[in-house]
Coordinates of C-alpha atoms and ligand atoms in Angstrom, one line a residue:
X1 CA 24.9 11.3 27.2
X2 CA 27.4 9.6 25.1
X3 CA 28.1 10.3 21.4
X4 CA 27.2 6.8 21.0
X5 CA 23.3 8.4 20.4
X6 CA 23.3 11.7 18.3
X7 CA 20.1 13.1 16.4
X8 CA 20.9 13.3 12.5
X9 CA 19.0 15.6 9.8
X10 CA 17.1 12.6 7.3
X11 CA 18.6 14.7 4.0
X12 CA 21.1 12.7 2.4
X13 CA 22.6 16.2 1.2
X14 CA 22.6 17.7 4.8
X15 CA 23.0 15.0 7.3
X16 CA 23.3 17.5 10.2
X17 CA 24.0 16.2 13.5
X18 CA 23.5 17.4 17.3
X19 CA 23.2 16.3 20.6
X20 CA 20.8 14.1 22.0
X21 CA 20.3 16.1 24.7
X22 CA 19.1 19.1 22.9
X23 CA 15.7 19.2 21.7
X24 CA 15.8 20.0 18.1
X25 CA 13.2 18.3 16.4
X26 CA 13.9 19.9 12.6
X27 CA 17.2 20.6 11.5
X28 CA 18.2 24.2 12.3
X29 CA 20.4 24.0 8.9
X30 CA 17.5 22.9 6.4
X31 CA 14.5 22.3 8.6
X32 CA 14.7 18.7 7.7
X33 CA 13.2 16.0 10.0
X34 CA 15.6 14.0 12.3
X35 CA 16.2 10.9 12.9
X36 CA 17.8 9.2 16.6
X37 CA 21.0 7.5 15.7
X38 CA 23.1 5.0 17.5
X39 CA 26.4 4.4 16.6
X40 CA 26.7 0.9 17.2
X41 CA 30.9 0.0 17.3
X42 CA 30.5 2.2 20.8
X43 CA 27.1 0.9 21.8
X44 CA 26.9 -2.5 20.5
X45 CA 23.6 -3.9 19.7
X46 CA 22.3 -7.1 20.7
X47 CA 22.6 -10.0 17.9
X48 CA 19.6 -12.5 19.0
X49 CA 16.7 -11.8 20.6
X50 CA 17.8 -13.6 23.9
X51 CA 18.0 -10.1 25.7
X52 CA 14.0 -9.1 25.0
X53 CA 13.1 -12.9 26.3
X54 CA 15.1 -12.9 28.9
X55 CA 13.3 -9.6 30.8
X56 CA 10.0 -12.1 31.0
X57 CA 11.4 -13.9 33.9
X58 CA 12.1 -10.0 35.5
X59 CA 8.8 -8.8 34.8
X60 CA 8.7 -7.6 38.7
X61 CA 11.0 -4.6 38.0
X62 CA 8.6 -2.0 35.8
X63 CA 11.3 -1.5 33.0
X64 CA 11.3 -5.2 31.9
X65 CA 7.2 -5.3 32.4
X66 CA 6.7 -2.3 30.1
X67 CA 6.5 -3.7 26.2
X68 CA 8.9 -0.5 25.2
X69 CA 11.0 -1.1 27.4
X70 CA 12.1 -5.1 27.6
X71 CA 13.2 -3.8 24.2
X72 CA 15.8 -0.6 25.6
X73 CA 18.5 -2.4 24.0
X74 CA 16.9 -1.3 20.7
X75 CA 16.5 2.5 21.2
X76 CA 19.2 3.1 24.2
X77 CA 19.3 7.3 24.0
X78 CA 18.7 7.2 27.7
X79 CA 20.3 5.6 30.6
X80 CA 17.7 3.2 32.6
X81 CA 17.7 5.9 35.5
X82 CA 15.8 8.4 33.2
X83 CA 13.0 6.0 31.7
X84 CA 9.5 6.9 32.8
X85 CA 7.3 3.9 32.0
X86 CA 3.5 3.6 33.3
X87 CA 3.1 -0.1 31.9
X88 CA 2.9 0.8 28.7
X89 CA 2.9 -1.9 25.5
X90 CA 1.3 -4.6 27.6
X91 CA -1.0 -5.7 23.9
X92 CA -2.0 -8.2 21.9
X93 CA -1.3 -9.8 18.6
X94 CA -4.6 -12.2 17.9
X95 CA -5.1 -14.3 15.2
X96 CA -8.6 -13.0 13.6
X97 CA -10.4 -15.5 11.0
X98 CA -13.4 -14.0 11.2
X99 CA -12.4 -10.6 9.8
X100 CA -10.1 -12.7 7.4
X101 CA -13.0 -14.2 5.8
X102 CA -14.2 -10.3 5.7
X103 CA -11.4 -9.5 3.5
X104 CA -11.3 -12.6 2.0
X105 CA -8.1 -14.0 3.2
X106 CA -7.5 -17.9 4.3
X107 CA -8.3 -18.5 7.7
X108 CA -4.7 -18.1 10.5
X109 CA -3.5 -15.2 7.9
X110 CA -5.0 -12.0 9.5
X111 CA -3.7 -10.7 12.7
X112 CA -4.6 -7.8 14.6
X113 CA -2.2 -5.9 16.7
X114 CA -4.5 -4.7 19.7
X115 CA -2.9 -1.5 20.9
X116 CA -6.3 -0.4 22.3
X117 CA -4.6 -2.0 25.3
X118 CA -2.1 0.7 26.7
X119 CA -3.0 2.6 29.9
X120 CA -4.9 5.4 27.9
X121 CA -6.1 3.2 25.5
X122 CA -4.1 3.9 22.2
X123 CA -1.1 3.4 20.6
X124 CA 0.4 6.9 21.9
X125 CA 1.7 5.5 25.1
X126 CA 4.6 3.7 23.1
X127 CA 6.3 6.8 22.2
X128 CA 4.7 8.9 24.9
X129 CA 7.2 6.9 27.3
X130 CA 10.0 7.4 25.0
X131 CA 9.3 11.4 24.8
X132 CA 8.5 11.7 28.7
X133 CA 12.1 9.5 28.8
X134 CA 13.7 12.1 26.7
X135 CA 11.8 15.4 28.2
X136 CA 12.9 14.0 31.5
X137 CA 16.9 13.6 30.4
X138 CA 17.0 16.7 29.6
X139 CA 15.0 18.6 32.4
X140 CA 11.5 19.9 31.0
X141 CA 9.0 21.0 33.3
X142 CA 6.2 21.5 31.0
X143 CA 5.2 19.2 27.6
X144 CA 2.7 20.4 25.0
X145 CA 1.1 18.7 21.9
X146 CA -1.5 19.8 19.4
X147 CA -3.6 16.1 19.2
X148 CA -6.8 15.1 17.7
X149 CA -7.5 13.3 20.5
X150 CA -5.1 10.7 22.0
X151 CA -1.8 12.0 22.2
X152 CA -3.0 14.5 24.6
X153 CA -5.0 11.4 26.7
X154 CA -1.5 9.5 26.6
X155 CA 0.4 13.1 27.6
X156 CA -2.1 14.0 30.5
X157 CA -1.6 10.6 31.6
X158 CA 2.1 10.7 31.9
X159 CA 2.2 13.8 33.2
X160 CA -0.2 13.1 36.0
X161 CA 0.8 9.3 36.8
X162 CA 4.7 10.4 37.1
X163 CA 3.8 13.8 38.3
X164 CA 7.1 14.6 37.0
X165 CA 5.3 17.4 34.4
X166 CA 2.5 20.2 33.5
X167 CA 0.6 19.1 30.6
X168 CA -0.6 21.6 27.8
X169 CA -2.4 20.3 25.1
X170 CA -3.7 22.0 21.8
X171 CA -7.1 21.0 20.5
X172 CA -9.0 22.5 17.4
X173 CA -13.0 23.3 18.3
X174 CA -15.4 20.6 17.9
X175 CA -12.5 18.0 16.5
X176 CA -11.9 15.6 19.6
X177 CA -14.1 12.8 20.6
X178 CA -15.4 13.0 24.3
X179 CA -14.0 9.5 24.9
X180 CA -10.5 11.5 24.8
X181 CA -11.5 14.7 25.5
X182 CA -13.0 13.6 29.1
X183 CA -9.4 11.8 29.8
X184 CA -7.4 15.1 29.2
X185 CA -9.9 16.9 31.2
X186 CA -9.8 14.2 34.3
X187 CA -6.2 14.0 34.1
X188 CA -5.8 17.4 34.8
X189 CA -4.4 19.0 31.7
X190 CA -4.2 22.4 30.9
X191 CA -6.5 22.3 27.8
X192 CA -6.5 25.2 25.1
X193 CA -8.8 25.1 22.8
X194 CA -8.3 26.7 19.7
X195 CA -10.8 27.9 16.8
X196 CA -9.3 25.4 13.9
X197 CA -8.9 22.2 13.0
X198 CA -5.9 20.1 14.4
X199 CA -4.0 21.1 11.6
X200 CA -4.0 24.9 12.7
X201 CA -3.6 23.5 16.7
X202 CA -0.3 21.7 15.1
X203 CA 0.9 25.2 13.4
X204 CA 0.4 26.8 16.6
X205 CA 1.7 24.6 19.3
X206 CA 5.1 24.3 17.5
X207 CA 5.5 28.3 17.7
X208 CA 4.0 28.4 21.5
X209 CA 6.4 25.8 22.4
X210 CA 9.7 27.2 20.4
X211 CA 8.3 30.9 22.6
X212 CA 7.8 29.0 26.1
X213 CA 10.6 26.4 25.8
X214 CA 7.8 24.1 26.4
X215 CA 9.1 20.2 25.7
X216 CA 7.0 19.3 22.4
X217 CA 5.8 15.6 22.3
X218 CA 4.4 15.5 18.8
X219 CA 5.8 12.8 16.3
X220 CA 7.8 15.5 14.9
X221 CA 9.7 14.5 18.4
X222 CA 11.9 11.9 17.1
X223 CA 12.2 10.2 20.2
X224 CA 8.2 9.6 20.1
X225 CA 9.1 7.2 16.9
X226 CA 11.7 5.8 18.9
X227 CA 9.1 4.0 21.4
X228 CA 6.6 3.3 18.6
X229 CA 9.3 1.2 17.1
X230 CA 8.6 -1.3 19.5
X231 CA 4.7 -2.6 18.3
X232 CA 7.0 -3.7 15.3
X233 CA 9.3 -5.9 18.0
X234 CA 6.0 -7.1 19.8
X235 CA 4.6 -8.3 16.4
X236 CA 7.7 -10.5 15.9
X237 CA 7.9 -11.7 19.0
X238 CA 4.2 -12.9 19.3
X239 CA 5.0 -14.4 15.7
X240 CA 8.4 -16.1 17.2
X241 CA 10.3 -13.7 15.6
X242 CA 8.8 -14.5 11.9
X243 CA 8.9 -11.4 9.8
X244 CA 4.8 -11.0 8.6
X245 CA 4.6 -10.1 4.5
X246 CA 2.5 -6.9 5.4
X247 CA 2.1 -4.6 7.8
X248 CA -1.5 -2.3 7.4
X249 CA -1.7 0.4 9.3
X250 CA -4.0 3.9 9.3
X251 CA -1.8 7.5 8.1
X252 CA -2.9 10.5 10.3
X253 CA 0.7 12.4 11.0
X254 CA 2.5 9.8 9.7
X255 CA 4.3 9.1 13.1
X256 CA 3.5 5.1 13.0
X257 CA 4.5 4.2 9.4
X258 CA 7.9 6.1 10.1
X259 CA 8.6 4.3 12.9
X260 CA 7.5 0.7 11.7
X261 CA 10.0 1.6 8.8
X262 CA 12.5 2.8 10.6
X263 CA 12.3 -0.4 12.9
X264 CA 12.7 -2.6 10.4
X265 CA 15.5 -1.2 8.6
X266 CA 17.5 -1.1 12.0
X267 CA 16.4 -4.9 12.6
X268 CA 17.7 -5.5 9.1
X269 CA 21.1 -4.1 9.7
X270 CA 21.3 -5.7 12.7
X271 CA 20.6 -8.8 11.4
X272 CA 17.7 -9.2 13.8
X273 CA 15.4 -9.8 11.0
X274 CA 16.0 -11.7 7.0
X275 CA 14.2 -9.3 5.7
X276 CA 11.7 -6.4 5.7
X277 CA 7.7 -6.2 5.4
X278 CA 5.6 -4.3 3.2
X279 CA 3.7 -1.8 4.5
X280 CA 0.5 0.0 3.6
X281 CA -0.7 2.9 5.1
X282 CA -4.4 3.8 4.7
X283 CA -5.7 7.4 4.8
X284 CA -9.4 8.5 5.4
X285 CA -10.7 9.8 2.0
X286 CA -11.5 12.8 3.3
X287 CA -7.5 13.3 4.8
X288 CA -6.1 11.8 2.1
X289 CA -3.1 14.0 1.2
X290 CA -0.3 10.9 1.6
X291 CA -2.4 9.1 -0.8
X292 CA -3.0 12.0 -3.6
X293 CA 0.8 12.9 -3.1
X294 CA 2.0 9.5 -3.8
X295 CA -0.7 8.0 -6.3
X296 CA -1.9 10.8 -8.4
X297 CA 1.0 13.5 -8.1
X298 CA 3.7 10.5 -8.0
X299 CA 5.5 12.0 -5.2
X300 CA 8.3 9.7 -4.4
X301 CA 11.0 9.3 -1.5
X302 CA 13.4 9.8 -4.5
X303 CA 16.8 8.6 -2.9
X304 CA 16.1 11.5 0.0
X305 CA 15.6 14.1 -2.4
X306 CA 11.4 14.4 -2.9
X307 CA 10.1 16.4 -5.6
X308 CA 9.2 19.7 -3.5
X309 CA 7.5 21.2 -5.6
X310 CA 5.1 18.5 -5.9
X311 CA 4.4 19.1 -2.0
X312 CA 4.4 23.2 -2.4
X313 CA 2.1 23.1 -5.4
X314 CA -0.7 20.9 -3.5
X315 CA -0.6 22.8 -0.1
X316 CA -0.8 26.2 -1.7
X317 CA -3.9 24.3 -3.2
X318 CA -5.4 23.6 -0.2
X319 CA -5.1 27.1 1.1
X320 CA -6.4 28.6 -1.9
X321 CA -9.5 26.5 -1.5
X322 CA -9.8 26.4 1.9
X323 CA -10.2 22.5 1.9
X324 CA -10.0 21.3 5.2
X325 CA -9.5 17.3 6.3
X326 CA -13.4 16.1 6.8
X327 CA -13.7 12.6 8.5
X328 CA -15.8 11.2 10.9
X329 CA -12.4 9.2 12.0
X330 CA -11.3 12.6 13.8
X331 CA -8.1 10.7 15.5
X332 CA -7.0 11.0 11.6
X333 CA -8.5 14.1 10.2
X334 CA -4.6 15.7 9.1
X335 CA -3.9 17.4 6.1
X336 CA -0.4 18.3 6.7
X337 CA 1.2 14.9 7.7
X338 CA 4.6 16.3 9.7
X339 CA 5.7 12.5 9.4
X340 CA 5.4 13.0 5.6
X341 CA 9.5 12.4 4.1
X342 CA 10.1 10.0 6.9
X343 CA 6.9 8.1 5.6
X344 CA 8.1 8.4 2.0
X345 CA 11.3 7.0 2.9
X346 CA 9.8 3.7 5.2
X347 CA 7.2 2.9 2.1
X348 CA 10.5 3.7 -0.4
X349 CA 12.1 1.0 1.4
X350 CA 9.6 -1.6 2.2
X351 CA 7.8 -1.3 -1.8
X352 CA 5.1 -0.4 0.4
X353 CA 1.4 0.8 -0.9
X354 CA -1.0 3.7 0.0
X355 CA -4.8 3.9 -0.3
X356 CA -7.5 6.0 0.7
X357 CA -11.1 4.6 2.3
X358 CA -14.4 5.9 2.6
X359 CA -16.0 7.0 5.8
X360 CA -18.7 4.0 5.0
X361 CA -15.9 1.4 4.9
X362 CA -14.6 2.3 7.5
X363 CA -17.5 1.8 10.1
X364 CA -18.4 -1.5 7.7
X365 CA -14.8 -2.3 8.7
X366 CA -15.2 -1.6 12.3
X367 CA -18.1 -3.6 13.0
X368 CA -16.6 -6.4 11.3
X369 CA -13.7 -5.6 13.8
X370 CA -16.0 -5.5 16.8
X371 CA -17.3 -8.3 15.6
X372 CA -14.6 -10.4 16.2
X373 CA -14.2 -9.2 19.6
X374 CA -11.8 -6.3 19.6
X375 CA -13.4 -3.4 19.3
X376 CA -11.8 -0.4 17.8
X377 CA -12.4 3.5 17.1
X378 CA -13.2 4.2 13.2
X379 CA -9.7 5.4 12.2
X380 CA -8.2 2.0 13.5
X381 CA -10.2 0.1 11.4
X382 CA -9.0 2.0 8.2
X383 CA -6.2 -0.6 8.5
X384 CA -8.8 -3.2 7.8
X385 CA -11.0 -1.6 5.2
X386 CA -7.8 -0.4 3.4
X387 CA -6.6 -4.3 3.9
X388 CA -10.2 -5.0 2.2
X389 CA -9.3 -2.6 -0.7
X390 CA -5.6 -4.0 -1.0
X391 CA -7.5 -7.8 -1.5
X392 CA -10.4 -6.6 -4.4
X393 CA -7.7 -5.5 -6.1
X394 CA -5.4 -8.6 -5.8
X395 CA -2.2 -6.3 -4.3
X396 CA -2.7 -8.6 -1.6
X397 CA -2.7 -12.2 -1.3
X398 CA -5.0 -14.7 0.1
X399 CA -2.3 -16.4 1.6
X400 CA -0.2 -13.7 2.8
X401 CA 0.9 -13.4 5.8
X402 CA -0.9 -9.6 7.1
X403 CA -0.6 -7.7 10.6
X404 CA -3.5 -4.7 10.5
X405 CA -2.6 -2.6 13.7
X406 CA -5.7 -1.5 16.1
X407 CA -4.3 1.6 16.9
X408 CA -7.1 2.8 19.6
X409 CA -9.9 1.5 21.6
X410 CA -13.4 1.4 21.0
X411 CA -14.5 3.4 23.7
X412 CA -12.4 6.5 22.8
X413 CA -15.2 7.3 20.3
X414 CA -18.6 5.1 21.4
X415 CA -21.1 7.7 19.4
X416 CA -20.1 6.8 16.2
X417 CA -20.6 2.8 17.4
X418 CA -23.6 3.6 18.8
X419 CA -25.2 5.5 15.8
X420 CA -23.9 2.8 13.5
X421 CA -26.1 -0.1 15.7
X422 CA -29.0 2.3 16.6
X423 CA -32.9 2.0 15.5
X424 CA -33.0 5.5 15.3
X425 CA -32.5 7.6 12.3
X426 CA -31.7 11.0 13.8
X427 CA -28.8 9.8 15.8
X428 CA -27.6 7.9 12.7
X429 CA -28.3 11.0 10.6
X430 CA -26.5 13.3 13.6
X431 CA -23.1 11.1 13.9
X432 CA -23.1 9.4 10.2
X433 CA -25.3 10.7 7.8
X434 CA -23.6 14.1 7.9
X435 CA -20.4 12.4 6.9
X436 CA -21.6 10.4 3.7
X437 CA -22.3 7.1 6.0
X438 CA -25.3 5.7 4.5
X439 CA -25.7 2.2 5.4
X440 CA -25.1 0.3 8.3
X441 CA -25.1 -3.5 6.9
X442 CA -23.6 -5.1 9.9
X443 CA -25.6 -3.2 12.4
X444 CA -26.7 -5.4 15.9
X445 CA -29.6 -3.6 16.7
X446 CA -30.7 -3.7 20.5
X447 CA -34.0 -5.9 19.9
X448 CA -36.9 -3.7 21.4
X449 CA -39.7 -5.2 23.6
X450 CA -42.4 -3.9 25.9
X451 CA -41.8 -4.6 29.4
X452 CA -43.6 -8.1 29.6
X453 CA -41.6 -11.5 30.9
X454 CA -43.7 -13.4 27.9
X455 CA -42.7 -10.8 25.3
X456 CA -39.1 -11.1 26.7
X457 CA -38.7 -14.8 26.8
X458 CA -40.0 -14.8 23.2
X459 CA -38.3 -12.3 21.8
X460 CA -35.0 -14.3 22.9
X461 CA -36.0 -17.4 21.7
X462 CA -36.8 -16.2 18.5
X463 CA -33.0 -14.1 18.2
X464 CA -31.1 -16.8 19.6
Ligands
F0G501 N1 -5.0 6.0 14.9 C1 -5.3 6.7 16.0 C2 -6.3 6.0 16.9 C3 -4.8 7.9 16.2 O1 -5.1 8.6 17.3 C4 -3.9 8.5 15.3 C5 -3.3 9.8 15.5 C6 -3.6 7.7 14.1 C7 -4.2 6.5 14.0 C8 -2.6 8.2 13.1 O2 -1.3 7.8 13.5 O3 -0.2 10.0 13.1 O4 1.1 7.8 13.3 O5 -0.3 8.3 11.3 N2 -3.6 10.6 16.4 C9 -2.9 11.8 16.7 C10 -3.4 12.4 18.0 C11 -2.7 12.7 15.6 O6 -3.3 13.6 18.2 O7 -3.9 11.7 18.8 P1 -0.1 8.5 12.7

């Protein structure tokens, strides 16, 4: 490739560069994470937003179909012969009152970005294509990832739609829903499962793929950010290019809020966009190290230079304890967010907020969500329960202009949705209770009749 497209070490004080077709995801001279950069005088970059609208009419040829990407022009580290795309990005940004007047917000503010609607059903298919692009430019045979669930649905996916790779994926034991489980397993992945939480799968898929030369497609994999860059582009474009006043979206790894703010800022530059959003990123209370980092340790993106001690001090804290992440929304149950200085830096520059939600709010949230009509799995709808938080407390307006993004589908985790409607108290007790869910206020409880026509016909005309 070019030197137009390098990858760059994030510390101001380092700045270490090398070739985009190596796969160093950390710097080797500080272990910093890295960033793709373009240097625009020899690649220029569009200056309207002509060149995105203008693939609509091509929508025949798979690279201007896929919603990563119409948008190549913004993350061009490969040449169009290289991109792998299996219609990914095709989703929705819907206008949704009725869980506006949920969070108390004026009706045509709330939006929901629906990326339950990529081939394997989450968000991960945005930078899985952009990883798969990259593993493919530089030959890899084989592509890992320690997941909690959906990046190793979105991996087996690729590899078994292109049949361009063998895909290993890291899992911890009992930690994956079987709505994602049974995808990995039907797409023919080579599934280890490991005694640990996803945390410890993390740990140990970095060293097995560093061993094996095995292609890593964790968002530590910069080029993974790269492709999730583009929900921001969809956002605009479904707004006609109108930059929203907040973006709300749920913290696991950190991967989405460092690309959304890393999005922006190019857009900014590039004079794509007036001006950037805020964003807030919402951890499950019981994974909430972004939030105690930032709000009660005052951890800070400092100019590049974060207060390390800060971050050494609370891990060695968490060993010593042995606390592990505990949260019935398993797609976020992370403790050691590898995104964490490249999300510093995006809520650094967007005067962005953090909070933390209860498992309870967050299934209240998701059948509010579901609701509406676009159903979600529990750590999605931290984006609206966090959004519900952000409005009590007035950090929010009314009559702002907010994007929450649905970053999975419903039927990746239907237990938990099912427990939360059900009559019956021992699957409530088995799926919710155990986590601190106590209530279900918005249950819609299957009506239960004997198996008489009259009994039937009344029991409708009495619900409806
Ligand atoms: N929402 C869903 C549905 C997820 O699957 C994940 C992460 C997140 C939110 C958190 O996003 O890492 O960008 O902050 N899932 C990963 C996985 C960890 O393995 O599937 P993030």
């Amino acid at each position: 490739m070019s030197d137009a497209v390098y990858l760059r070490c994030i510390r101001p004080d380092c700045r270490s560069t090398r070739d985009v077709g190596e796969t160093v995801f950390t710097c080797p001279q500080c272990s910093g994470l890295m960033d793709v950069c373009y240097d625009r005088q020899r690649q220029p970059a569009p200056s309207t937003w002509q060149f995105a609208e203008a693939k609509w009419s091509r929508r025949t040829e798979p690279l201007c179909f896929s919603g990563v990407w119409r948008f190549h022009e913004l993350l061009p580290f490969a040449p169009p012969d290289k991109l792998v795309t299996i219609g990914e990005g095709q989703t929705l940004l819907q206008q949704a009152d009725s869980v506006a007047k949920y969070v108390n917000m004026r009706p045509g503010c709330l939006y929901l970005q629906y990326e339950g609607m990529n081939p394997s059903g989450s968000f991960k298919d945005n930078g899985m294509c952009a990883a798969f692009s990259h593993a493919n430019l530089v030959g890899a045979t084989r592509a890992a990832c320690a997941s909690t669930g959906n990046t190793s649905a979105s991996l087996a996916a690729y590899c078994s739609m292109t049949g361009r790779m063998r895909a290993i994926i890291f899992i911890g034991s009992g930690k994956i829903s079987y709505g994602k489980l049974s995808q990995a397993l039907d797409y023919g992945a080579l599934t280890i499962q490991i005694q640990g939480d996803f945390d410890d799968a993390m740990r140990r898929v970095q060293q097995v793929a560093g061993r094996l030369g095995i292609y890593l497609v964790n968002s530590i994999n910069p080029f993974r950010l790269e492709g999730q860059k583009t929900v921001m582009y969809r956002i605009l474009e479904a707004l006609r290019w109108q930059v929203p006043d907040w973006i709300v979206v749920p913290g696991g790894n950190l991967g989405n809020v460092s690309a959304f703010g890393k999005a922006f800022h190019e857009l900014h530059q590039l004079g794509l966009v007036p001006r950037l959003p805020r964003f807030a990123v919402i951890n499950a209370a019981g994974a909430n190290t972004l939030h105690v980092l930032i709000r009660h340790l005052g951890l800070q993106w400092n100019g590049g230079r974060p207060d390390e001690t800060i971050l050494q001090r609370y891990y060695a804290d968490l060993d010593a304890s042995g606390r592990k992440a505990d949260t019935l929304a398993s797609a976020i149950e992370i403790n050691r967010p590898v995104n964490l200085p490249k999300a510093l830096r995006a809520l650094a520059c967007s005067g962005g907020a953090v909070r933390e939600v209860t498992d309870q709010e967050m299934m209240d949230a998701k059948a509010r969500i579901g609701a509406g009509g676009l159903g979600c799995e529990p750590a999605s709808a931290a984006s609206v329960a966090g959004l519900k938080r952000l409005r009590d407390e007035g950090v929010i307006g009314r009559d702002e202009r907010v994007v929450c993004v649905l970053t999975g589908h419903q039927l990746k985790d239907p237990n938990a949705t099912v427990a939360y409607h059900t009559h019956e108290r021992a699957v409530f007790e088995e799926y919710l209770g155990k986590r601190g869910v106590t209530q279900a206020p918005f249950a819609n409880r299957a009506v239960q009749v004997p198996n008489d026509l009259e009994a039937i016909v009344q029991a409708i005309e009495r619900a409806s």
